[in-house]
Coordinates of C-alpha atoms in Angstrom, one line a residue:
X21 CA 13.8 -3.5 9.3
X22 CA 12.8 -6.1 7.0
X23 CA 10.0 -5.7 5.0
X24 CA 8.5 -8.3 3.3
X25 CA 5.7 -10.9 2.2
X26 CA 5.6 -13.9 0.4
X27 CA 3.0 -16.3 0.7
X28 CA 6.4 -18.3 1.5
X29 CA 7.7 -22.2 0.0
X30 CA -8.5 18.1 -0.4
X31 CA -11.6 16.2 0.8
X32 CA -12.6 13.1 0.4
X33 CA -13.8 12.6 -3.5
X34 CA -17.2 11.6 -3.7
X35 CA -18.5 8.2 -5.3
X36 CA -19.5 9.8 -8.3
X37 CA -16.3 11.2 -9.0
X38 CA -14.9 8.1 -8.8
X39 CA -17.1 6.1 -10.7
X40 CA -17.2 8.4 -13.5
X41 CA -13.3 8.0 -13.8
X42 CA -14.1 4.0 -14.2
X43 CA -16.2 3.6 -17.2
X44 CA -15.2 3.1 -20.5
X45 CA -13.0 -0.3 -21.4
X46 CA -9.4 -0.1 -22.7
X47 CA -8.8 -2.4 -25.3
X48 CA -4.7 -1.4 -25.6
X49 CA -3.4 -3.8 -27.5
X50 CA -0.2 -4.8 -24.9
X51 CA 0.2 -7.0 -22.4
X52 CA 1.5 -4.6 -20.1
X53 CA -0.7 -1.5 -19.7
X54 CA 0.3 1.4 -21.0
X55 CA 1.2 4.5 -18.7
X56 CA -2.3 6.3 -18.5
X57 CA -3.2 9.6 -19.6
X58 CA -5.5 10.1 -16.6
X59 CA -8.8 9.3 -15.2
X60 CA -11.6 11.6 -17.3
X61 CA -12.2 13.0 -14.1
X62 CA -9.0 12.8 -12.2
X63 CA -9.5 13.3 -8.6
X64 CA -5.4 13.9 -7.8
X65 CA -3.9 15.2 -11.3
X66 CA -1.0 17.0 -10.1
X67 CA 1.6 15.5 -11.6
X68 CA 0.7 17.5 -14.4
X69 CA -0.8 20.6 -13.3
X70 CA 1.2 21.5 -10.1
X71 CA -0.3 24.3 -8.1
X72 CA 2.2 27.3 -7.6
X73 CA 3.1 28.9 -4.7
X74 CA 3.8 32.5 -3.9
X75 CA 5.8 34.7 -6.2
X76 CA 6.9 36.5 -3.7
X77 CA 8.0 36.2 0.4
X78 CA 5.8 36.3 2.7
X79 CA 6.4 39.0 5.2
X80 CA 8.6 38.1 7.4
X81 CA 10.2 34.9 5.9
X82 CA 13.6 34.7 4.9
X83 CA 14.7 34.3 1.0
X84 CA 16.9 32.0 -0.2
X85 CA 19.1 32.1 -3.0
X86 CA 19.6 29.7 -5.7
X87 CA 22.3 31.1 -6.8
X88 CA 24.2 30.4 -3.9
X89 CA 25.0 26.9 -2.8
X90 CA 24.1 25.7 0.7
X91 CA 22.1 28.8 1.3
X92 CA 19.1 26.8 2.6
X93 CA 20.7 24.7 4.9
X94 CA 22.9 27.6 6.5
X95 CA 20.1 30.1 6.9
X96 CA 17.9 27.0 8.5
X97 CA 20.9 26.6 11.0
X98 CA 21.2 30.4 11.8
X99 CA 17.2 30.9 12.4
X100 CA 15.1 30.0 15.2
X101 CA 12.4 28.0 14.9
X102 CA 8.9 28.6 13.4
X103 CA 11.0 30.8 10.7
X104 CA 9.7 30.7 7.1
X105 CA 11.6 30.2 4.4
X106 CA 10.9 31.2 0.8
X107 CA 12.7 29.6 -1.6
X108 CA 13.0 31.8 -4.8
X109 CA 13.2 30.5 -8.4
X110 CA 15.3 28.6 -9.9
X111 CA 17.3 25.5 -9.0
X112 CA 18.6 25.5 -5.4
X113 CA 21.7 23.1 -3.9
X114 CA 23.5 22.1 -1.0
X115 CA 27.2 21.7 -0.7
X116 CA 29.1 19.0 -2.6
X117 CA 28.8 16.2 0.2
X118 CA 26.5 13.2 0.6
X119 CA 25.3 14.2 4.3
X120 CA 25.0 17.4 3.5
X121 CA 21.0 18.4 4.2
X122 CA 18.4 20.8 5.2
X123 CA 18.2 20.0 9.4
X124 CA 14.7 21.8 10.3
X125 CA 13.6 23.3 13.4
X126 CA 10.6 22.9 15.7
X127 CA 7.6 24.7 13.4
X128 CA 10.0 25.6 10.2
X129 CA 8.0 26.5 7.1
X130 CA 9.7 26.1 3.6
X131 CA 7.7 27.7 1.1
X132 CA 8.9 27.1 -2.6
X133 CA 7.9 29.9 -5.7
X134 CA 6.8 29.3 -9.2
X135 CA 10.2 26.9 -10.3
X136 CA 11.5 26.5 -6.9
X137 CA 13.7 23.0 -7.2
X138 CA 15.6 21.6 -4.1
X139 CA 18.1 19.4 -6.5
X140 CA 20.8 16.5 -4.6
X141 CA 22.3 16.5 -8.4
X142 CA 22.9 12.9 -7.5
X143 CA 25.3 13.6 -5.3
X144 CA 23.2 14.4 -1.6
X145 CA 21.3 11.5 0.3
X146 CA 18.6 13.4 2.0
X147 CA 17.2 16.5 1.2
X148 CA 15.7 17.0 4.9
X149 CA 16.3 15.5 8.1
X150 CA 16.7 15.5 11.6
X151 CA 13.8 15.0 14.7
X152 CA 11.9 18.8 14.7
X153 CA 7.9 18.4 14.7
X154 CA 5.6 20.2 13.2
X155 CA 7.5 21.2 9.9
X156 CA 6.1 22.6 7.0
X157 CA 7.1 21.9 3.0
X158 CA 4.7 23.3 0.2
X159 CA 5.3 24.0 -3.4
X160 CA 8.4 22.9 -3.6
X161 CA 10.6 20.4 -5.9
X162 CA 12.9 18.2 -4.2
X163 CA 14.8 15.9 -7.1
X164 CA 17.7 13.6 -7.7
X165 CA 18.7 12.5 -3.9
X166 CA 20.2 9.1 -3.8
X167 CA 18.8 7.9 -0.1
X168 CA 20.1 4.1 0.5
X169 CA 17.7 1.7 0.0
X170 CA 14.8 1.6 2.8
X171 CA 15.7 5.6 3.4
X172 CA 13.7 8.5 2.4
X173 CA 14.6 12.0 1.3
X174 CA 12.1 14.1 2.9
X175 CA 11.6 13.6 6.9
X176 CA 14.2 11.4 6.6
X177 CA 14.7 11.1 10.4
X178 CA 10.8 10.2 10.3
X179 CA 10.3 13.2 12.3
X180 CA 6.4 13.9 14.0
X181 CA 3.7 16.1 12.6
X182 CA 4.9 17.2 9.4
X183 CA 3.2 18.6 6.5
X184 CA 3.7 18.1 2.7
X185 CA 1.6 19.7 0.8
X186 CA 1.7 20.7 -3.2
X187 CA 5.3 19.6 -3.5
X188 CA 6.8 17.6 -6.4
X189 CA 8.6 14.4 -4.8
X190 CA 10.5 13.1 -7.9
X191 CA 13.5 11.2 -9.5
X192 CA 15.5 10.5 -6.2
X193 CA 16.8 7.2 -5.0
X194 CA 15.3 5.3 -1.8
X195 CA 11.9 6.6 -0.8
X196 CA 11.1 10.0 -1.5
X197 CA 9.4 10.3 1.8
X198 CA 9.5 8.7 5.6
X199 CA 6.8 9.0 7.8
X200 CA 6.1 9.9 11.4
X201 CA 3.5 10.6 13.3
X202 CA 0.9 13.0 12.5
X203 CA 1.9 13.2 8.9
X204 CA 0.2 15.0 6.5
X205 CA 0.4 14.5 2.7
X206 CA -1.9 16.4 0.5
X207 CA -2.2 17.6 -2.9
X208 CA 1.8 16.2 -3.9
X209 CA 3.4 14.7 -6.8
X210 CA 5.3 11.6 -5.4
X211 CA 6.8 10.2 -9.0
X212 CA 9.5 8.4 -10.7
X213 CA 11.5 7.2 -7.1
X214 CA 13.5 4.7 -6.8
X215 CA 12.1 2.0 -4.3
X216 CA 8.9 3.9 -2.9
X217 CA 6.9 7.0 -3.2
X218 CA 6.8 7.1 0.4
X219 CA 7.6 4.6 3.2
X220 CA 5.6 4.5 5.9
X221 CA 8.0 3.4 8.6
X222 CA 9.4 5.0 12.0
X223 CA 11.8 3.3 14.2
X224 CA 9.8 1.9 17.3
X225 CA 6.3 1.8 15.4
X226 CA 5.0 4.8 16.6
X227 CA 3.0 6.1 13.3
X228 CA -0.6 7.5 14.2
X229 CA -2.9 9.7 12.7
X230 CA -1.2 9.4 9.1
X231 CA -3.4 11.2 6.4
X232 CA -2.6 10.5 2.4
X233 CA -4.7 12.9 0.7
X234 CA -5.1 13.7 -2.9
X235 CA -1.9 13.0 -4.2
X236 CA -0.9 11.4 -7.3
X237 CA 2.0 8.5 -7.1
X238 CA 2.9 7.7 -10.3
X239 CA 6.1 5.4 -11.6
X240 CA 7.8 4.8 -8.6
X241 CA 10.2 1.3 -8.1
X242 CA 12.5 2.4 -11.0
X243 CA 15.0 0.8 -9.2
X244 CA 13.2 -2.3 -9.6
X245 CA 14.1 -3.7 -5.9
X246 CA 12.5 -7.0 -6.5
X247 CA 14.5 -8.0 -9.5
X248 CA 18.0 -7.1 -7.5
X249 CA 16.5 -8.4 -3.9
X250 CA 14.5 -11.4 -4.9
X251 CA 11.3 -11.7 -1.8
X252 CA 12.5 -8.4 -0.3
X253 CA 9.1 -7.4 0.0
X254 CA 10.5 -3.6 -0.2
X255 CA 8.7 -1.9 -3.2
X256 CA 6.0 0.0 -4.8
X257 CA 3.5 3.2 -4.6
X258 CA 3.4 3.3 -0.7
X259 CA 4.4 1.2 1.5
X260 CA 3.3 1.0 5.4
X261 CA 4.5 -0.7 8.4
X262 CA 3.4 -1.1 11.9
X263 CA 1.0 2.1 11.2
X264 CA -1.9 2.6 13.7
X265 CA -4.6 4.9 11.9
X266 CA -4.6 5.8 8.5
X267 CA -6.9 7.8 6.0
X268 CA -5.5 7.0 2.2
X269 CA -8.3 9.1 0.1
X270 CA -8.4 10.7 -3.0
X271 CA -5.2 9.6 -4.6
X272 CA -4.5 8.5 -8.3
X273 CA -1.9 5.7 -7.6
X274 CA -1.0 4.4 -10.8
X275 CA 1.9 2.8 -13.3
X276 CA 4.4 1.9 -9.9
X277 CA 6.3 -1.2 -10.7
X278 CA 5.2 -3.6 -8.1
X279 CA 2.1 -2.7 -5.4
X280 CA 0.3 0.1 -5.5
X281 CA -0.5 0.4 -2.0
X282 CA 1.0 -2.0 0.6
X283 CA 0.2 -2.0 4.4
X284 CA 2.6 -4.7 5.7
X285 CA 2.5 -6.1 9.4
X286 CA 0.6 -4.6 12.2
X287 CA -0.9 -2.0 10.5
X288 CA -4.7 -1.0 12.2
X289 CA -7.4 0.9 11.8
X290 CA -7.3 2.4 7.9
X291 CA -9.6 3.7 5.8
X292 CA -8.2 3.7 2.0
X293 CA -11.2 5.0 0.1
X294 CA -11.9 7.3 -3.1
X295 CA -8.7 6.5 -4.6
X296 CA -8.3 5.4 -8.3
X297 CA -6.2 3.1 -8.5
X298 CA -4.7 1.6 -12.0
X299 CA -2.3 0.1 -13.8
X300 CA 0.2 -0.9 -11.5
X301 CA 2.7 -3.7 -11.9
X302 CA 1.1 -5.9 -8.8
X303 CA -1.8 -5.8 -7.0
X304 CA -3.5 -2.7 -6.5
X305 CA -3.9 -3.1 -2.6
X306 CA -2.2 -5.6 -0.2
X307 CA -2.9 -5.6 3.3
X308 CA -1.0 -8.2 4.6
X309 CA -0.5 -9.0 8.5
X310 CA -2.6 -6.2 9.8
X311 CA -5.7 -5.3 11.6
X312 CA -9.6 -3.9 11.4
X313 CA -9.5 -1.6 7.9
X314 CA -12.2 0.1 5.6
X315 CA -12.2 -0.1 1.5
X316 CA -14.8 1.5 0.1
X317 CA -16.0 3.5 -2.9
X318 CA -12.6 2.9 -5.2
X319 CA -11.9 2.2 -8.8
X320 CA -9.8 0.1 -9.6
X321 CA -9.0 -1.0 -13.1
X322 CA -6.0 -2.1 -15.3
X323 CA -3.5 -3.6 -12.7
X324 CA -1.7 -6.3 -11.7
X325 CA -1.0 -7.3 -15.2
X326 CA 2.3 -7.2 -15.7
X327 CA 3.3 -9.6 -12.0
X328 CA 0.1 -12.1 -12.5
X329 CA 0.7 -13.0 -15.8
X330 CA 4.3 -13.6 -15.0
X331 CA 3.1 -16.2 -12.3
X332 CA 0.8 -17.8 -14.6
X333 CA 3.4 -17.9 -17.4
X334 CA 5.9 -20.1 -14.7
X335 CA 2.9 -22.2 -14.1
X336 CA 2.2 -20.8 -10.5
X337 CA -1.6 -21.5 -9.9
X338 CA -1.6 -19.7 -6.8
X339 CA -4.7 -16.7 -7.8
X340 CA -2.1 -13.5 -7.5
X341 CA -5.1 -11.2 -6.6
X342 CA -5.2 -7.3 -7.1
X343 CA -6.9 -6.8 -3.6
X344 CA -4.7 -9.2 -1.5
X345 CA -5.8 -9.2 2.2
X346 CA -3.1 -11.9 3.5
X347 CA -2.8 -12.8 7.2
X348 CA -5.0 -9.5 7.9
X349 CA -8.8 -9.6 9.1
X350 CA -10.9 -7.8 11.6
X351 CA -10.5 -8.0 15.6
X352 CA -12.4 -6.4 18.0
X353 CA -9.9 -6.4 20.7
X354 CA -7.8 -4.2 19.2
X355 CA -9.3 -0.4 19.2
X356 CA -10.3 1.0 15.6
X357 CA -12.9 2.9 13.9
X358 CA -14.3 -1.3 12.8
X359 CA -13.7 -4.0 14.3
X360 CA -13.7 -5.9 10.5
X361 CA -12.1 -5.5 6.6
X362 CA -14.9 -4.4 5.0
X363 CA -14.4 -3.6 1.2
X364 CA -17.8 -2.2 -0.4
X365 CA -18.7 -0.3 -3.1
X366 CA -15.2 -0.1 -5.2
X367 CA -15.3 -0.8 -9.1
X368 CA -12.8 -3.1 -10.1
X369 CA -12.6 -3.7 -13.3
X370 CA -10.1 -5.5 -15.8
X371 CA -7.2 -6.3 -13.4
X372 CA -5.6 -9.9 -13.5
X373 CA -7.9 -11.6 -10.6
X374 CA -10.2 -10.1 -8.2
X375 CA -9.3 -10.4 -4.4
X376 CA -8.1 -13.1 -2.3
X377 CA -8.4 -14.1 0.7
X378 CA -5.1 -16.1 1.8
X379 CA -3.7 -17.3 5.4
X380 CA -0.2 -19.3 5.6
X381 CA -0.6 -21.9 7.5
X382 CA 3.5 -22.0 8.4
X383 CA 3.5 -18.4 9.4
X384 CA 2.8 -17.6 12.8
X385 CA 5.1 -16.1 15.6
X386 CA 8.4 -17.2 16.2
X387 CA 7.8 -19.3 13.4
X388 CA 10.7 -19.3 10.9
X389 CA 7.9 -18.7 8.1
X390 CA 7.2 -15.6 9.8
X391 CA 9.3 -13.2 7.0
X392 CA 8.2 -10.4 9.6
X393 CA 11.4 -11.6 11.9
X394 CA 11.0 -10.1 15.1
X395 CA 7.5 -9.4 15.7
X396 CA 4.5 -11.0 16.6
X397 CA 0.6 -10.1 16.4
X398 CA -0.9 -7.5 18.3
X399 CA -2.3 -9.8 20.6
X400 CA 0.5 -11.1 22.1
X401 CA 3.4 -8.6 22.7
X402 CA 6.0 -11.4 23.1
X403 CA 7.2 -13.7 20.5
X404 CA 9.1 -16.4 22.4
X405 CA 5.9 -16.9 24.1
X406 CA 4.9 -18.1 21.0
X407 CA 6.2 -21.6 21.2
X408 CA 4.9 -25.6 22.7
X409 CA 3.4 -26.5 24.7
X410 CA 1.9 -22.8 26.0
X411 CA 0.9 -22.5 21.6
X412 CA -1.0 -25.3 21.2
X413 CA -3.6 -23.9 24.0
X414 CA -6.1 -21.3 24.2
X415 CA -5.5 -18.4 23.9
X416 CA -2.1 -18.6 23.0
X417 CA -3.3 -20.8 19.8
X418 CA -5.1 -18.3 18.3
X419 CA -3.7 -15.5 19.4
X420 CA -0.1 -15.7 18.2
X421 CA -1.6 -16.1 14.5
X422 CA -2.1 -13.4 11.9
X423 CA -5.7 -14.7 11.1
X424 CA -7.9 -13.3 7.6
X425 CA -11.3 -13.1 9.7
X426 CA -13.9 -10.9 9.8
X427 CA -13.8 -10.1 5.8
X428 CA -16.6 -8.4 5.0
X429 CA -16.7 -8.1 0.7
X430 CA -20.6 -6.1 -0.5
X431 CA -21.9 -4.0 -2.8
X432 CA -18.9 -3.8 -5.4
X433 CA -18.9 -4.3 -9.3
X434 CA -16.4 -6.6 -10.4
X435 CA -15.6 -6.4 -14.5
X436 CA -13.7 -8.6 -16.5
X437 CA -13.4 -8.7 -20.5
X438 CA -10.3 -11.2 -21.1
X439 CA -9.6 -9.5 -24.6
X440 CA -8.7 -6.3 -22.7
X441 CA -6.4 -7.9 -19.9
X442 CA -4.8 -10.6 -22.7
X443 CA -5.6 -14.0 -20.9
X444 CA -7.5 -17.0 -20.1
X445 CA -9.0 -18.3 -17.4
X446 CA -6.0 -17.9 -15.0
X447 CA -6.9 -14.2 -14.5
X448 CA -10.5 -14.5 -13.7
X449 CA -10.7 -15.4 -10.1
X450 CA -11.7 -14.7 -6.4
X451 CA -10.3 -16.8 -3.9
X452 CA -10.6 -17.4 -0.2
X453 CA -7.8 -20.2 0.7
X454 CA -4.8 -21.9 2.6
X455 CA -1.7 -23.7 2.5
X456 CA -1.1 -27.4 3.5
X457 CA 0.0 -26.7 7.3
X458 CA 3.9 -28.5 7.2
X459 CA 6.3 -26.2 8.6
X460 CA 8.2 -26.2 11.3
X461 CA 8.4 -29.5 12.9
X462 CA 6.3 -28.0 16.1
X463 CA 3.7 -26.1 14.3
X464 CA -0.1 -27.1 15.8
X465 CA -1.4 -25.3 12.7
X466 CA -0.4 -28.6 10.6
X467 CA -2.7 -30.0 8.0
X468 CA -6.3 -28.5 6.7
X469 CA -6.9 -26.7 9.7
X470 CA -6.5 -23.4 8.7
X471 CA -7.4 -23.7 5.3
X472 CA -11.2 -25.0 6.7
X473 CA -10.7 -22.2 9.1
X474 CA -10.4 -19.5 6.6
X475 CA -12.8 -21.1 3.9
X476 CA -15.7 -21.8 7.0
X477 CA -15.0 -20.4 10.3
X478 CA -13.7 -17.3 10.3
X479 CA -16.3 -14.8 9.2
X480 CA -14.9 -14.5 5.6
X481 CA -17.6 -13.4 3.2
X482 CA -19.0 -12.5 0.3
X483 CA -22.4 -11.0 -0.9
X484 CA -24.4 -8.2 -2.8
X485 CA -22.1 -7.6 -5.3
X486 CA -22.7 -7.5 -9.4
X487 CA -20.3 -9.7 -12.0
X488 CA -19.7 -9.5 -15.2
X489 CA -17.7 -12.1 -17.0
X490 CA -16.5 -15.5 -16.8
X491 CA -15.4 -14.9 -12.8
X492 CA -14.6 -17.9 -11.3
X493 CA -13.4 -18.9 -7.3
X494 CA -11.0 -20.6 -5.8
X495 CA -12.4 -22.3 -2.3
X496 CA -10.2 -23.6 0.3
X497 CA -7.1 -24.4 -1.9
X498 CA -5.7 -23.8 -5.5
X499 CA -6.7 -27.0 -6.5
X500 CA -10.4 -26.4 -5.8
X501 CA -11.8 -23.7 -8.4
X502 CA -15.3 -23.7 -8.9
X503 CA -18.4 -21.6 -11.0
X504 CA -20.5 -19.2 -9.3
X505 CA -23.1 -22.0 -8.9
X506 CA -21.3 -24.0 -6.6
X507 CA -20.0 -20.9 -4.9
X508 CA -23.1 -20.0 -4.1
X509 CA -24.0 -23.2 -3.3
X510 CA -23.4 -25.5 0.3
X511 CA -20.7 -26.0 1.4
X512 CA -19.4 -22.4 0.8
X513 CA -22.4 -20.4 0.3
X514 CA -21.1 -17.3 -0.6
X515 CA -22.1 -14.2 -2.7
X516 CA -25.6 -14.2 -1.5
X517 CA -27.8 -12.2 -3.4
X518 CA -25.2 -11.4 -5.7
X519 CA -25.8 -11.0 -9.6
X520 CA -23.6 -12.6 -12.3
X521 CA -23.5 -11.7 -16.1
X522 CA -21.2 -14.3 -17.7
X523 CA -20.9 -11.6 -20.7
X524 CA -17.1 -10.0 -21.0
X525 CA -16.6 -6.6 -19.8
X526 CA -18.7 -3.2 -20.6

């Protein structure tokens, strides 16, 4: 699997929740923010206050003993399924060997007491594998694992229909969770891990129904893939792949080093909404390469500091944005709950940029741009169809393109006091634009094509939302930034009946 972008050479918390978590301004005197203490009103704080589980077995599960090693895994082995299994306090371990793991079956339940820790003492890859649905894991601690990069600890055989709920996901190498199907993670600590707090991938694509509720995920990329694989594209808070229906809600995702959230090619048909989201490394949000999604009613404050004033420092004008909807827009041909992006009613406030809207011109199927090697859009199932003369004719012309259409940006506040974030004007913009079309030799998309596409044709807008500060936009390319007059203005006419307060911040 490679996963990668580069712009290549509980219930659902309501609004008032949120919003109350967003005011205030944080005039922290680094450059980097500093880890946060927590909203005011924190709509996923468990990190820090962990809900227990039951002191004592449920009747009819089976106890296991921390004082004896490998007792988890061998009583899983010698039960049938649907057994639970109560894990009693204290520090539990499997036997001395780097395969050694917890192999669930169909309907297993693993129930964790007050100080419950699973712990791989860096010395185990994976805490639980294996292909049983339907598995359940709450109020437990599974630490120090050392899953390979791209790996996960927990469901790391991205097993179907599986339940996390109250646990404490913490400290391991690799991911501390894969995905499969009909996942469910509520009310869990996902902190600390290595490359991801969870990734969001399962051999052959077949993610639906994921739910990501509640959870705090906090600190993770400690490994700090980017530095040691330069463009791998493989870090952060979350990161999904190829996932068809999503709902990301209620979640604090804050301080990972890189991207908060990241939905990377052919995702469809998510809702991310009621999170806070704040003070990661890189943007906030990045949906890149993907399909028909709803953003609404976040806060979002504080990030992005740390990777956009490192591109502005090596003199890259490119507006690194901390929404970043790349290659991604709406399409009504392929089934969702919308058939756009709409982002409404979020806060963002005091992050380095705003959101951009960006489309490679180079990176199409079977182009060699295409850092998602191997797959193509939704539309068209085949990549070497993808190629002259059948490309440079409808439909195949605009079907084997990741397109940004259909971006529909209303009703949010955007904040900005450059005292707080520590910069100039290099960290105060919005953006819809493209690249120079060059690459390869048979590419029809060569030239300003796409860039007038995405800047005119394509359904990208913005309007009804409130500004305050000295926001400026960058239209059609990065050497075209202009004031909220001409914004407004023809040819662009954007942010209709939208208000702007050139005041800083507050």
């Amino acid at each position: 699997m490679l996963i990668k972008w580069r712009r290549w050479a509980l219930p659902t918390a309501p609004l008032a929740l949120v919003l109350t978590a967003a005011t205030g301004c944080d005039s922290t005197p680094s450059a980097r923010p500093q880890p946060t203490a927590g909203p005011s009103t924190s709509v996923a704080r468990v990190c820090a206050e962990p809900a227990a589980g039951p002191a004592q077995a449920p009747a009819g599960a089976v106890t296991i003993d921390p004082a004896v090693v490998g007792d988890l895994a061998a009583k899983t082995d010698n039960s049938p399924p649907h057994t639970t299994f109560w894990l009693r306090p204290g520090t539990h371990r499997l036997e001395p060997d780097r395969y050694a793991q917890v192999v669930p079956k169909k309907g297993n339940h693993y129930l964790g007491a007050p100080g419950a820790v699973l712990d791989g003492r860096r010395t185990n890859q994976y805490a639980f594998g294996g292909s049983a649905p339907d598995v359940t894991l709450r109020h437990l601690t599974v630490q120090r694992f050392v899953a390979p990069n791209n790996e996960g600890v927990v469901n790391h055989d991205m097993a179907d229909g599986w339940v996390i709920e109250h646990a404490t996901i913490q400290h391991n190498s690799g991911a501390g969770l894969m995905a499969g199907a009909r996942q469910q993670v509520r009310a869990s600590c996902l902190r600390g891990n290595g490359q991801y707090g969870m990734n969001a991938y399962k051999t052959g694509d077949s993610i639906r129904g994921l739910v990501v509720e509640g959870n705090e995920i906090v600190g993770n990329n400690t490994d700090d893939w980017e530095r040691r694989k330069p463009g791998c594209g493989c870090t952060g808070g979350i990161k999904f792949w190829a996932v068809n229906g999503a709902d990301i809600r209620g979640n604090w995702v804050h301080d990972n080093r890189g991207a908060g959230l990241w939905a990377d090619n052919n995702n469809n048909d998510f809702r991310i909404e009621s999170n806070v989201l704040e003070a990661n490394d890189g943007a906030a949000l990045m949906y890149e390469t993907s399909y028909n999604a709803v953003i609404r009613n976040n806060t979002i404050r504080h990030n992005n500091w740390v990777e956009g004033r490192k591109s502005a420092e090596r003199g890259d004008t490119f507006p690194y944005a901390t929404v970043y909807v790349s290659e991604a827009g709406g399409e009504p041909r392929i089934p969702a709950r919308t058939d756009k992006i709409e982002i409404y009613r979020n806060v963002l406030e005091n992050n380095w940029n705003g959101i951009t809207l960006w489309e490679n011109a180079d990176r199409f199927c079977n182009s060699p741009a295409n850092t998602s090697t191997g797959y193509c859009t939704l539309l068209v199932k085949d990549t070497g169809r993808c190629t002259r003369p059948a490309i440079t004719t409808a439909p195949l012309h605009a079907d084997c393109r990741w397109k940004t259409q259909r971006v529909d940006i209303h009703d949010n506040r955007f904040v900005l006091d450059p005292s707080v974030v520590k910069c100039a004007a290099d960290c105060s913009r919005m953006a819809v634009l493209a690249n120079y079309g060059t690459y390869p030799n048979w590419s029809p998309y060569k030239g300003k094509r796409v860039a007038e596409a995405i800047t005119h044709h394509q359904h990208n807008r913005w309007h009804d939302n409130a500004y305050r500060g000295p926001w400026s936009f960058v239209a059609g390319d990065v050497s075209r930034e202009v004031d909220p007059g001409q914004w407004q203005n023809t040819p662009y006419r954007q942010d209709e009946d939208s208000t702007f307060d050139p005041r800083a911040g507050g």
